[in-house]
Short mmCIF file of C-alpha atoms in Angstrom, two decimals:
data_model
loop_
_atom_site.label_atom_id
_atom_site.label_comp_id
_atom_site.label_asym_id
_atom_site.label_seq_id
_atom_site.Cartn_x
_atom_site.Cartn_y
_atom_site.Cartn_z
CA MET A 179 82.71 7.62 -45.07
CA ALA A 180 79.58 9.34 -46.34
CA THR A 181 78.92 12.96 -45.44
CA ILE A 182 75.50 13.63 -43.92
CA GLU A 183 73.59 16.27 -45.85
CA SER A 184 71.90 18.87 -43.70
CA THR A 185 68.10 19.09 -43.84
CA VAL A 186 67.90 21.62 -41.01
CA SER A 187 66.28 24.97 -41.81
CA PRO A 188 67.32 27.55 -39.20
CA ALA A 189 64.82 30.02 -40.65
CA SER A 190 61.82 27.76 -40.04
CA GLU A 191 59.33 28.47 -37.27
CA ALA A 192 59.79 24.99 -35.81
CA PHE A 193 63.56 25.48 -35.57
CA LYS A 194 63.13 28.88 -33.92
CA ALA A 195 60.65 27.49 -31.39
CA ASN A 196 62.94 24.56 -30.57
CA ARG A 197 65.90 26.91 -30.19
CA GLU A 198 64.05 29.27 -27.87
CA GLY A 199 62.85 26.35 -25.75
CA MET A 200 66.34 24.85 -25.50
CA LEU A 201 67.97 28.19 -24.63
CA ALA A 202 65.41 28.73 -21.87
CA LEU A 203 66.23 25.31 -20.40
CA ILE A 204 69.99 25.95 -20.62
CA GLU A 205 69.51 29.27 -18.81
CA ARG A 206 67.54 27.47 -16.10
CA VAL A 207 70.31 24.89 -15.65
CA ARG A 208 72.98 27.58 -15.48
CA GLY A 209 70.89 29.53 -12.98
CA TYR A 210 70.76 26.59 -10.57
CA GLU A 211 74.50 25.97 -10.98
CA GLN A 212 75.31 29.62 -10.36
CA ARG A 213 73.15 29.64 -7.22
CA SER A 214 75.49 27.06 -5.65
CA VAL A 215 78.52 29.19 -6.53
CA ALA A 216 76.92 32.37 -5.19
CA THR A 217 75.70 30.73 -1.97
CA SER A 218 79.18 29.40 -1.22
CA ALA A 219 80.78 32.75 -2.09
CA ARG A 220 78.65 34.53 0.52
CA SER A 221 80.98 32.95 3.11
CA ARG A 222 83.97 34.87 1.75
CA GLU A 223 84.30 37.28 4.67
CA ARG A 224 84.31 34.43 7.20
CA PHE A 225 86.93 32.48 5.21
CA GLU A 226 89.16 35.53 4.79
CA LYS A 227 89.07 36.24 8.52
CA ARG A 228 90.37 32.72 9.08
CA GLY A 229 93.05 33.17 6.43
CA GLN A 230 91.36 30.58 4.18
CA LEU A 231 90.42 30.35 0.53
CA LEU A 232 86.91 29.59 -0.64
CA PRO A 233 86.40 26.02 -1.95
CA ARG A 234 86.29 27.05 -5.61
CA GLU A 235 89.41 29.18 -5.14
CA ARG A 236 91.19 26.11 -3.80
CA LEU A 237 90.00 24.13 -6.81
CA SER A 238 91.17 26.84 -9.20
CA LEU A 239 94.67 26.81 -7.66
CA LEU A 240 94.80 23.01 -7.80
CA LEU A 241 93.95 22.74 -11.50
CA ASP A 242 96.38 23.56 -14.28
CA PRO A 243 95.56 27.02 -15.74
CA GLY A 244 93.65 27.00 -19.00
CA THR A 245 92.80 23.29 -18.92
CA PRO A 246 89.25 21.90 -19.12
CA PHE A 247 87.39 20.77 -16.02
CA LEU A 248 84.49 18.34 -16.54
CA GLU A 249 82.18 18.97 -13.59
CA ILE A 250 80.10 15.98 -12.47
CA SER A 251 76.53 16.10 -11.08
CA ALA A 252 76.30 19.84 -10.51
CA LEU A 253 72.51 19.56 -10.02
CA ALA A 254 72.70 16.78 -7.41
CA GLY A 255 70.14 17.32 -4.66
CA LEU A 256 68.15 20.00 -6.51
CA GLY A 257 64.75 20.31 -4.83
CA LEU A 258 65.65 17.78 -2.16
CA ASP A 259 67.07 20.25 0.35
CA ASN A 260 64.13 22.58 -0.28
CA PRO A 261 61.11 21.66 -2.44
CA ASP A 262 60.96 25.26 -3.64
CA LEU A 263 63.28 25.16 -6.66
CA GLU A 264 63.73 28.92 -6.40
CA GLN A 265 65.36 28.42 -2.99
CA SER A 266 67.07 25.05 -3.48
CA VAL A 267 70.88 24.96 -3.57
CA PRO A 268 72.11 21.93 -5.60
CA GLY A 269 75.48 20.21 -5.58
CA GLY A 270 75.16 17.85 -2.62
CA GLY A 271 77.73 19.87 -0.66
CA VAL A 272 80.49 18.66 -3.00
CA ILE A 273 82.26 20.14 -6.04
CA ALA A 274 83.40 17.21 -8.15
CA GLY A 275 84.87 16.64 -11.57
CA ILE A 276 87.75 15.55 -13.77
CA GLY A 277 90.57 17.95 -14.45
CA TRP A 278 94.33 18.32 -14.96
CA VAL A 279 96.84 18.76 -12.13
CA CYS A 280 100.53 19.07 -13.12
CA GLY A 281 99.73 17.36 -16.41
CA VAL A 282 97.94 14.47 -14.67
CA ARG A 283 94.23 13.88 -15.23
CA VAL A 284 92.57 13.37 -11.85
CA MET A 285 89.18 13.07 -10.18
CA VAL A 286 88.64 15.89 -7.70
CA ASN A 287 86.29 15.80 -4.69
CA ALA A 288 86.17 19.20 -2.97
CA SER A 289 84.01 19.86 0.07
CA ASP A 290 81.88 22.96 -0.56
CA SER A 291 82.48 24.25 2.95
CA GLY A 292 81.05 27.65 2.09
CA ILE A 293 77.62 26.01 2.39
CA ASP A 294 76.60 24.78 5.86
CA ALA A 295 80.28 24.39 6.80
CA GLY A 296 80.60 21.56 4.30
CA ALA A 297 77.98 19.36 5.96
CA LEU A 298 76.62 16.70 3.62
CA GLN A 299 73.63 17.86 1.62
CA PRO A 300 70.92 15.66 0.01
CA MET A 301 72.44 13.30 -2.61
CA GLY A 302 75.95 14.12 -1.40
CA ILE A 303 76.69 10.46 -0.70
CA PRO A 304 75.38 9.10 -4.05
CA LYS A 305 77.29 11.84 -5.86
CA GLN A 306 80.55 10.91 -4.14
CA LEU A 307 79.94 7.21 -4.73
CA ARG A 308 79.49 7.96 -8.44
CA ILE A 309 82.72 9.94 -8.76
CA GLN A 310 84.58 7.17 -6.93
CA GLU A 311 83.13 4.68 -9.40
CA LEU A 312 84.29 6.87 -12.29
CA ALA A 313 87.78 7.13 -10.78
CA LEU A 314 88.03 3.36 -10.42
CA GLU A 315 86.70 2.61 -13.92
CA ASN A 316 88.88 5.20 -15.59
CA LYS A 317 92.01 4.64 -13.45
CA LEU A 318 92.20 8.22 -12.23
CA PRO A 319 94.12 9.45 -9.16
CA TYR A 320 91.71 10.78 -6.56
CA VAL A 321 92.31 14.20 -5.01
CA GLN A 322 90.23 15.32 -2.02
CA LEU A 323 90.02 18.88 -0.68
CA VAL A 324 88.37 18.16 2.65
CA GLU A 325 86.65 20.53 5.03
CA SER A 326 83.40 19.08 6.21
CA ALA A 327 81.16 19.28 9.23
CA GLY A 328 80.14 15.73 8.37
CA ALA A 329 76.57 14.50 8.47
CA ASN A 330 73.77 16.87 9.44
CA LEU A 331 72.62 15.35 12.75
CA MET A 332 69.30 17.21 12.51
CA THR A 333 68.44 15.22 9.37
CA TYR A 334 70.17 11.97 10.39
CA LYS A 335 69.04 8.86 8.48
CA VAL A 336 70.34 5.43 9.36
CA GLU A 337 70.49 4.38 5.70
CA GLU A 338 72.86 7.25 4.96
CA PHE A 339 75.11 6.14 7.80
CA ILE A 340 75.19 2.58 6.43
CA THR A 341 75.65 3.43 2.74
CA GLY A 342 78.12 6.16 3.67
CA GLY A 343 80.52 3.42 4.70
CA THR A 344 80.90 2.56 1.01
CA LEU A 345 82.71 5.89 0.56
CA PHE A 346 85.47 4.65 2.86
CA ARG A 347 85.49 1.18 1.30
CA ASN A 348 86.03 2.77 -2.09
CA LEU A 349 88.98 4.83 -0.84
CA ALA A 350 90.64 1.58 0.23
CA ARG A 351 89.74 -0.04 -3.11
CA MET A 352 91.24 2.83 -5.11
CA SER A 353 94.50 2.67 -3.17
CA ALA A 354 94.71 -1.12 -3.61
CA ALA A 355 93.96 -0.68 -7.33
CA GLY A 356 97.09 1.44 -7.63
CA LEU A 357 95.24 4.77 -7.82
CA PRO A 358 96.85 7.36 -5.53
CA VAL A 359 94.47 8.99 -3.05
CA ILE A 360 95.76 12.48 -2.15
CA THR A 361 93.96 14.50 0.51
CA VAL A 362 94.34 18.09 1.63
CA THR A 363 92.53 18.50 4.94
CA HIS A 364 91.75 22.22 4.94
CA GLY A 365 89.57 22.18 8.03
CA SER A 366 87.35 19.81 9.94
CA SER A 367 87.37 16.06 9.24
CA THR A 368 85.60 14.52 12.22
CA ALA A 369 83.93 11.34 13.45
CA GLY A 370 83.38 8.90 10.55
CA GLY A 371 84.57 11.66 8.23
CA ALA A 372 88.00 11.39 9.82
CA TYR A 373 88.45 8.24 7.75
CA GLN A 374 88.03 10.33 4.60
CA THR A 375 91.41 11.71 5.63
CA GLY A 376 92.77 8.54 7.25
CA LEU A 377 92.14 6.30 4.24
CA SER A 378 94.40 8.40 2.01
CA ASP A 379 97.85 7.60 0.66
CA TYR A 380 99.15 11.17 0.98
CA ILE A 381 97.78 13.62 3.56
CA VAL A 382 98.45 17.35 3.68
CA MET A 383 97.34 19.27 6.78
CA VAL A 384 97.15 23.02 7.36
CA ARG A 385 98.68 24.53 10.49
CA GLY A 386 96.03 25.93 12.82
CA ARG A 387 93.13 24.88 10.56
CA SER A 388 93.09 21.11 10.01
CA ARG A 389 91.07 19.05 12.49
CA ALA A 390 90.80 15.26 12.44
CA PHE A 391 89.40 13.31 15.36
CA LEU A 392 86.87 10.58 16.02
CA ALA A 393 85.21 12.59 18.77
CA GLY A 394 85.37 16.37 19.05
CA PRO A 395 85.62 18.15 22.41
CA PRO A 396 81.83 18.20 23.12
CA LEU A 397 81.36 14.48 22.34
CA LEU A 398 84.58 13.58 24.14
CA LYS A 399 83.45 15.35 27.30
CA ALA A 400 79.96 13.78 27.05
CA ALA A 401 81.35 10.28 26.52
CA THR A 402 84.39 10.22 28.84
CA GLY A 403 84.48 13.44 30.82
CA GLU A 404 87.88 14.29 29.33
CA ILE A 405 88.50 17.92 28.42
CA ALA A 406 90.75 18.84 25.47
CA THR A 407 90.96 21.55 22.85
CA GLU A 408 90.42 20.84 19.14
CA GLU A 409 94.10 21.53 18.46
CA GLU A 410 95.21 19.10 21.16
CA LEU A 411 92.80 16.41 19.96
CA GLY A 412 93.38 16.58 16.24
CA GLY A 413 95.33 19.58 15.03
CA ALA A 414 97.76 19.56 12.13
CA VAL A 415 100.88 19.87 14.27
CA MET A 416 99.85 16.95 16.49
CA HIS A 417 98.99 14.70 13.55
CA THR A 418 102.14 15.47 11.55
CA SER A 419 104.50 15.12 14.54
CA ILE A 420 102.88 12.69 17.01
CA SER A 421 100.08 10.49 15.58
CA GLY A 422 101.57 10.11 12.09
CA LEU A 423 98.20 10.70 10.44
CA GLY A 424 99.49 13.68 8.46
CA ASP A 425 102.43 13.51 6.05
CA TYR A 426 102.92 17.18 5.17
CA LEU A 427 102.40 20.31 7.27
CA ALA A 428 101.30 23.32 5.22
CA GLU A 429 101.23 26.90 6.44
CA ASP A 430 97.97 27.86 4.72
CA ASP A 431 95.57 26.78 1.97
CA ARG A 432 97.83 27.98 -0.84
CA ASP A 433 100.81 26.13 0.58
CA ALA A 434 98.71 22.98 0.98
CA ILE A 435 97.58 23.11 -2.65
CA ARG A 436 101.20 23.61 -3.73
CA ILE A 437 102.20 20.47 -1.84
CA ALA A 438 99.36 18.45 -3.37
CA ARG A 439 100.49 19.52 -6.85
CA ASP A 440 104.09 18.61 -5.99
CA ILE A 441 102.96 15.14 -4.92
CA LEU A 442 101.28 14.52 -8.27
CA ARG A 443 104.32 15.87 -10.09
CA ALA A 444 106.61 13.51 -8.14
CA ILE A 445 104.55 10.37 -8.81
CA ASP A 446 105.26 10.37 -12.58
CA TRP A 447 101.75 9.06 -13.20
CA ASN A 448 101.88 9.36 -17.00
CA ARG A 449 104.87 7.04 -17.44
CA ASP A 450 102.69 4.27 -18.98
CA ILE A 451 100.94 6.45 -21.55
CA PRO A 452 102.75 6.62 -24.91
CA GLN A 453 103.08 10.07 -26.39
CA GLU A 454 101.05 9.88 -29.59
CA PRO A 455 101.33 12.53 -32.28
CA PRO A 456 98.22 14.72 -32.50
CA ARG A 457 95.46 13.11 -34.57
CA ARG A 458 94.46 14.99 -37.68
CA PHE A 459 90.77 15.66 -38.11
CA LYS A 460 88.30 18.05 -39.68
CA PRO A 461 85.57 19.67 -37.58
CA PRO A 462 81.90 19.07 -38.42
CA ARG A 463 80.70 20.82 -41.56
CA TYR A 464 77.69 22.27 -39.73
CA ASP A 465 77.55 24.73 -36.86
CA ALA A 466 77.03 23.28 -33.37
CA GLU A 467 74.69 26.22 -32.73
CA GLU A 468 72.15 24.41 -34.91
CA LEU A 469 71.89 21.66 -32.28
CA LEU A 470 69.75 24.12 -30.31
CA GLY A 471 66.96 24.01 -32.88
CA ILE A 472 66.90 20.33 -33.87
CA MET A 473 65.25 18.75 -30.82
CA PRO A 474 61.59 19.63 -30.20
CA MET A 475 60.42 20.29 -26.66
CA ASP A 476 57.70 17.66 -27.15
CA PRO A 477 59.42 14.24 -27.08
CA LYS A 478 56.61 12.69 -29.14
CA ARG A 479 57.54 14.74 -32.20
CA PRO A 480 59.80 12.94 -34.72
CA VAL A 481 63.44 13.92 -35.16
CA ASP A 482 66.08 12.85 -37.68
CA MET A 483 68.96 12.04 -35.32
CA LYS A 484 71.37 11.93 -38.25
CA GLN A 485 71.20 15.72 -38.12
CA VAL A 486 72.56 15.55 -34.58
CA ILE A 487 75.33 13.19 -35.66
CA ALA A 488 76.23 15.57 -38.50
CA ARG A 489 76.98 18.32 -35.97
CA ILE A 490 79.23 16.30 -33.66
CA ALA A 491 81.15 13.97 -36.03
CA ASP A 492 84.47 14.82 -37.66
CA ASP A 493 83.78 16.31 -41.10
CA SER A 494 80.11 15.26 -40.57
CA ASP A 495 81.11 11.82 -41.87
CA PHE A 496 78.94 8.85 -40.90
CA LEU A 497 79.37 5.28 -42.13
CA GLU A 498 75.88 3.97 -41.53
CA PHE A 499 75.46 0.26 -40.80
CA GLY A 500 72.39 -1.60 -42.11
CA GLU A 501 70.66 1.57 -43.28
CA ASN A 502 67.68 -0.19 -44.86
CA TYR A 503 67.12 -2.80 -42.13
CA GLY A 504 65.32 -1.67 -38.98
CA SER A 505 65.78 1.88 -40.25
CA ALA A 506 64.23 3.57 -37.19
CA THR A 507 67.30 2.39 -35.29
CA VAL A 508 70.29 4.29 -36.66
CA VAL A 509 73.77 2.83 -36.12
CA GLY A 510 77.17 3.42 -37.65
CA HIS A 511 80.72 4.70 -37.28
CA ILE A 512 82.02 8.23 -36.74
CA ARG A 513 85.14 9.86 -35.34
CA ILE A 514 85.44 12.54 -32.67
CA GLU A 515 88.70 14.51 -33.00
CA GLY A 516 90.20 11.50 -34.74
CA LEU A 517 89.04 8.91 -32.18
CA PRO A 518 86.77 6.13 -33.54
CA LEU A 519 83.30 5.79 -32.09
CA GLY A 520 80.27 3.62 -32.80
CA VAL A 521 76.90 5.38 -32.59
CA ILE A 522 73.45 3.96 -31.81
CA THR A 523 70.45 6.26 -31.87
CA ASN A 524 66.74 6.28 -32.66
CA ASN A 525 64.41 7.84 -35.18
CA GLY A 526 61.43 6.22 -33.50
CA PRO A 527 60.51 3.14 -31.46
CA ILE A 528 62.82 0.13 -31.61
CA ASP A 529 61.37 -2.78 -33.64
CA SER A 530 62.69 -6.34 -33.94
CA PRO A 531 64.97 -5.65 -36.93
CA GLY A 532 66.29 -2.56 -35.18
CA ALA A 533 67.03 -4.49 -31.98
CA ASN A 534 68.80 -7.23 -33.94
CA LYS A 535 70.82 -4.69 -35.90
CA ALA A 536 71.88 -2.90 -32.72
CA THR A 537 72.86 -6.22 -31.11
CA HIS A 538 74.99 -7.11 -34.14
CA PHE A 539 76.62 -3.68 -34.14
CA ILE A 540 77.43 -3.73 -30.40
CA GLN A 541 79.17 -7.08 -30.81
CA ALA A 542 81.08 -5.84 -33.87
CA CYS A 543 82.25 -2.77 -31.91
CA CYS A 544 83.45 -5.04 -29.11
CA GLN A 545 85.36 -7.13 -31.64
CA ALA A 546 87.09 -4.00 -32.95
CA LYS A 547 87.53 -2.42 -29.48
CA THR A 548 85.52 0.60 -30.57
CA PRO A 549 83.70 2.60 -27.85
CA ILE A 550 79.94 3.05 -28.31
CA LEU A 551 77.85 6.21 -27.99
CA TYR A 552 74.10 5.94 -27.32
CA LEU A 553 72.10 9.03 -28.30
CA ASN A 554 68.81 8.32 -26.53
CA ASN A 555 65.67 9.41 -28.37
CA THR A 556 63.12 6.63 -28.23
CA THR A 557 59.65 5.98 -26.86
CA GLY A 558 60.66 2.34 -26.30
CA TYR A 559 60.27 -1.03 -27.99
CA MET A 560 57.37 -1.64 -30.38
CA VAL A 561 54.18 -3.12 -28.93
CA GLY A 562 51.16 -4.81 -30.45
CA LYS A 563 50.03 -8.26 -31.53
CA GLU A 564 52.18 -8.33 -34.64
CA HIS A 565 55.30 -7.34 -32.76
CA GLU A 566 54.67 -9.76 -29.91
CA GLU A 567 54.23 -12.60 -32.43
CA GLY A 568 57.44 -11.45 -34.11
CA GLY A 569 59.39 -11.99 -30.89
CA MET A 570 59.84 -8.39 -29.80
CA ILE A 571 60.62 -9.45 -26.22
CA LYS A 572 63.36 -11.90 -27.18
CA HIS A 573 64.90 -9.53 -29.73
CA GLY A 574 64.85 -6.67 -27.22
CA ALA A 575 66.36 -9.00 -24.63
CA LYS A 576 69.25 -9.80 -27.00
CA MET A 577 69.96 -6.10 -27.36
CA ILE A 578 69.84 -5.61 -23.58
CA GLN A 579 72.18 -8.59 -23.11
CA ALA A 580 74.62 -7.09 -25.60
CA VAL A 581 74.55 -3.72 -23.83
CA THR A 582 75.03 -5.39 -20.44
CA ASN A 583 78.03 -7.47 -21.47
CA ALA A 584 79.76 -5.11 -23.89
CA THR A 585 83.52 -5.07 -23.34
CA VAL A 586 84.16 -1.53 -24.61
CA PRO A 587 83.42 1.83 -22.96
CA GLN A 588 79.80 2.87 -23.47
CA ILE A 589 78.78 6.52 -23.29
CA THR A 590 75.16 7.62 -23.03
CA ILE A 591 73.64 11.00 -23.81
CA TYR A 592 69.93 11.55 -23.24
CA CYS A 593 68.99 13.81 -26.17
CA GLY A 594 65.21 13.43 -26.16
CA ALA A 595 62.87 10.71 -24.91
CA SER A 596 64.14 7.64 -23.10
CA PHE A 597 61.01 5.70 -22.26
CA GLY A 598 60.23 2.17 -21.16
CA ALA A 599 62.61 -0.70 -21.84
CA GLY A 600 64.10 1.51 -24.56
CA ASN A 601 65.99 3.18 -21.72
CA TYR A 602 67.56 -0.19 -20.92
CA GLY A 603 68.36 -1.16 -24.50
CA MET A 604 69.91 2.26 -25.05
CA CYS A 605 72.28 1.85 -22.09
CA GLY A 606 70.42 3.93 -19.54
CA ARG A 607 72.03 4.83 -16.23
CA GLY A 608 70.98 1.49 -14.69
CA PHE A 609 73.27 -0.30 -17.16
CA HIS A 610 76.37 1.51 -15.94
CA PRO A 611 77.58 3.41 -19.00
CA ARG A 612 81.11 4.68 -18.48
CA PHE A 613 79.71 8.23 -18.68
CA CYS A 614 76.12 9.43 -18.88
CA PHE A 615 74.99 12.98 -19.64
CA SER A 616 71.68 14.68 -20.46
CA TRP A 617 70.61 17.53 -22.68
CA PRO A 618 68.31 19.98 -20.86
CA ASN A 619 65.22 18.83 -22.80
CA ALA A 620 65.65 15.10 -22.10
CA LYS A 621 62.78 13.09 -20.62
CA THR A 622 63.16 9.74 -18.86
CA ALA A 623 60.27 7.59 -17.65
CA VAL A 624 58.77 4.12 -17.77
CA MET A 625 56.24 5.65 -20.20
CA GLY A 626 54.68 9.01 -21.02
CA GLY A 627 52.27 10.51 -18.50
CA GLU A 628 49.33 10.33 -20.93
CA GLN A 629 49.93 6.63 -21.61
CA ALA A 630 50.27 5.84 -17.92
CA ALA A 631 47.12 7.78 -17.08
CA GLN A 632 45.10 6.20 -19.87
CA THR A 633 46.20 2.72 -18.79
CA MET A 634 45.14 3.27 -15.18
CA VAL A 635 41.88 4.95 -16.20
CA MET A 636 40.96 1.94 -18.35
CA VAL A 637 41.75 -0.48 -15.52
CA THR A 638 39.83 1.60 -12.96
CA GLU A 639 36.88 2.14 -15.27
CA ALA A 640 36.60 -1.60 -15.85
CA ALA A 641 36.55 -2.17 -12.09
CA MET A 642 33.84 0.50 -11.70
CA LYS A 643 31.72 -1.16 -14.40
CA ARG A 644 31.93 -4.46 -12.57
CA LYS A 645 30.51 -2.71 -9.53
CA GLY A 646 27.76 -1.12 -11.63
CA GLU A 647 28.71 2.56 -11.54
CA VAL A 648 31.28 4.68 -13.44
CA ASP A 649 32.29 7.93 -11.74
CA ARG A 650 33.66 10.17 -14.50
CA ALA A 651 34.79 12.87 -12.07
CA LYS A 652 36.94 10.36 -10.18
CA LEU A 653 38.40 9.05 -13.43
CA ASP A 654 39.28 12.57 -14.59
CA GLU A 655 40.93 13.33 -11.23
CA LEU A 656 42.85 10.03 -11.39
CA LYS A 657 44.08 10.89 -14.88
CA ARG A 658 45.21 14.34 -13.81
CA ARG A 659 47.10 13.03 -10.77
CA ILE A 660 48.92 10.36 -12.76
CA ILE A 661 49.92 12.78 -15.54
CA ASP A 662 51.19 15.26 -12.95
CA ARG A 663 53.10 12.52 -11.12
CA PHE A 664 54.81 11.23 -14.28
CA ASP A 665 55.47 14.63 -15.81
CA SER A 666 57.01 15.93 -12.58
CA GLN A 667 59.58 13.11 -12.51
CA MET A 668 60.70 12.75 -16.12
CA SER A 669 62.66 16.00 -16.61
CA VAL A 670 66.40 16.38 -16.09
CA PHE A 671 65.69 18.65 -13.14
CA THR A 672 64.42 15.56 -11.32
CA THR A 673 66.68 12.85 -12.74
CA SER A 674 69.95 14.80 -12.55
CA ALA A 675 69.05 15.94 -9.02
CA ARG A 676 69.03 12.26 -8.07
CA VAL A 677 72.38 11.55 -9.73
CA LEU A 678 70.71 9.52 -12.49
CA ASP A 679 73.17 11.04 -14.92
CA ASP A 680 76.61 12.65 -14.63
CA GLY A 681 75.34 16.11 -15.44
CA VAL A 682 73.29 18.26 -17.79
CA ILE A 683 75.27 19.62 -20.73
CA ASP A 684 74.59 22.30 -23.32
CA PRO A 685 74.01 20.49 -26.66
CA ARG A 686 76.62 22.78 -28.21
CA ASP A 687 79.22 21.30 -25.84
CA THR A 688 78.47 17.69 -26.82
CA ARG A 689 81.47 17.25 -29.11
CA ALA A 690 83.87 18.73 -26.54
CA VAL A 691 82.46 16.52 -23.78
CA LEU A 692 82.72 13.43 -25.99
CA SER A 693 86.29 14.28 -26.92
CA THR A 694 87.19 14.56 -23.23
CA VAL A 695 85.55 11.34 -22.09
CA LEU A 696 86.85 9.35 -25.07
CA SER A 697 90.35 10.50 -24.23
CA ILE A 698 89.80 9.49 -20.58
CA CYS A 699 88.57 6.05 -21.66
CA ARG A 700 91.49 5.61 -24.07
CA ASP A 701 94.05 6.49 -21.39
CA ALA A 702 92.37 4.05 -18.99
CA GLU A 703 92.75 1.24 -21.54
CA LEU A 704 96.46 1.96 -21.92
CA ARG A 705 97.28 2.48 -18.24
CA GLU A 706 98.42 -0.35 -15.97
CA PRO A 707 98.49 0.87 -12.34
CA GLN A 708 100.51 -1.13 -9.81
CA ARG A 709 97.81 -3.16 -8.12
CA MET A 710 98.32 -4.24 -4.53
CA GLN A 711 96.72 -6.80 -2.24
CA PHE A 712 95.93 -4.07 0.29
CA SER A 713 95.71 -0.29 0.22
CA VAL A 714 98.57 1.83 1.52
CA ALA A 715 98.39 1.93 5.32
CA ARG A 716 99.31 4.75 7.66
CA PRO A 717 102.62 4.34 9.63
#
């Protein structure tokens, strides 16, 4: 394959400005993430008095030491619990991600009970639905560390109650798909949340701490007049000796985590995965640090995305496909730590030749069973009389059809702009890529704020002219409001907060993230879980 020659000049003013802008955004992302950690950690004294570990301490004990943990949707709910971003605590009340437990790669869902006793936070349900989807698609065992006060009744919404039922449906689907669901109930698991525990294949309960009941003592007394303690109603000893809900009785959090690890060790989950010798590869020829200075903060400024590819691909090798046809759409083959990968990216809007080339390449990757990476950086499909006459709509539709029906894993990274139908053709979140991440500078919208404002101003001005009077002040105010509305919604701090990606990553970590998710996808292709007609039922 051909080696990409670097055209990046780290000493240039443009590079320095881009780098400073990107570092500032990374620091902002890390600040929000750290706020969730710090807020939860402020409960340490209360947890220690109860003889409990903090949620992230539980997670640390669960995971194999020194192994990577790919956190999912850390910014979920940002600004939705509190519109003041300086006070907002993201995460959705859940710590979630993919990590290693006793040599088994698993999806972990840990209640962040250091925050509001683990009550669901804004976007907590969509975040959990997404990680369940990832577990199902990638054939990952599902480990839950449960301690939740359930829904916040002060902010009750009927739609959350209805859609929340999908969480329980998915637990049953995972079990029936042959994916073990292992739950450690560290504390409360009440009302509908009791089924988060009940719909598990293996349940570990902690003596004196676990609680699982459909109605707690206050609701029980209000509904029936019966009086009972929490321990009598749903304690660990009762459930492991009388009801049969619990399978293992642990003495404390550490013991419970030990049992969960032993369960995964006993399952022999990796029996279907052949032990391949390590793949030989050469790292990129250019420093990943240079990814900080390549992307401008203004998404309208042009970028040579081959320079991005050069800093993530093995040996910076890139076999470009159809280089001289639809050249603004860049496609070709690379490898990431020895694993083959097709790449589609953009050096500008997508024209008809570019759409046709991408369609061809997607189908060729499916033929060869090669996963596809979409590096989003486009203002959309080309517009104008010439392009409409040339069939831009039908050519774009072919590309969208290919993306929709591709039979190989598709991975999306928003690197710059992802505007208009270009978002669809480049496998945006709505097209269910296997994984979808954003760089901190990414922008996603139906169009730019200026374009949207200008469109509406022209329409409104025409209507004013028909009525005989044009009010320039009203038009200027309309333009300002539309620009503000669009600009406030297109950044990753809005989209990631709404779980419209799987997380915001540092550009320098792109190669490591791709290596991880490609390995996950490859294992999923090789694995054949024992599917069942029904999920495993309690005795």
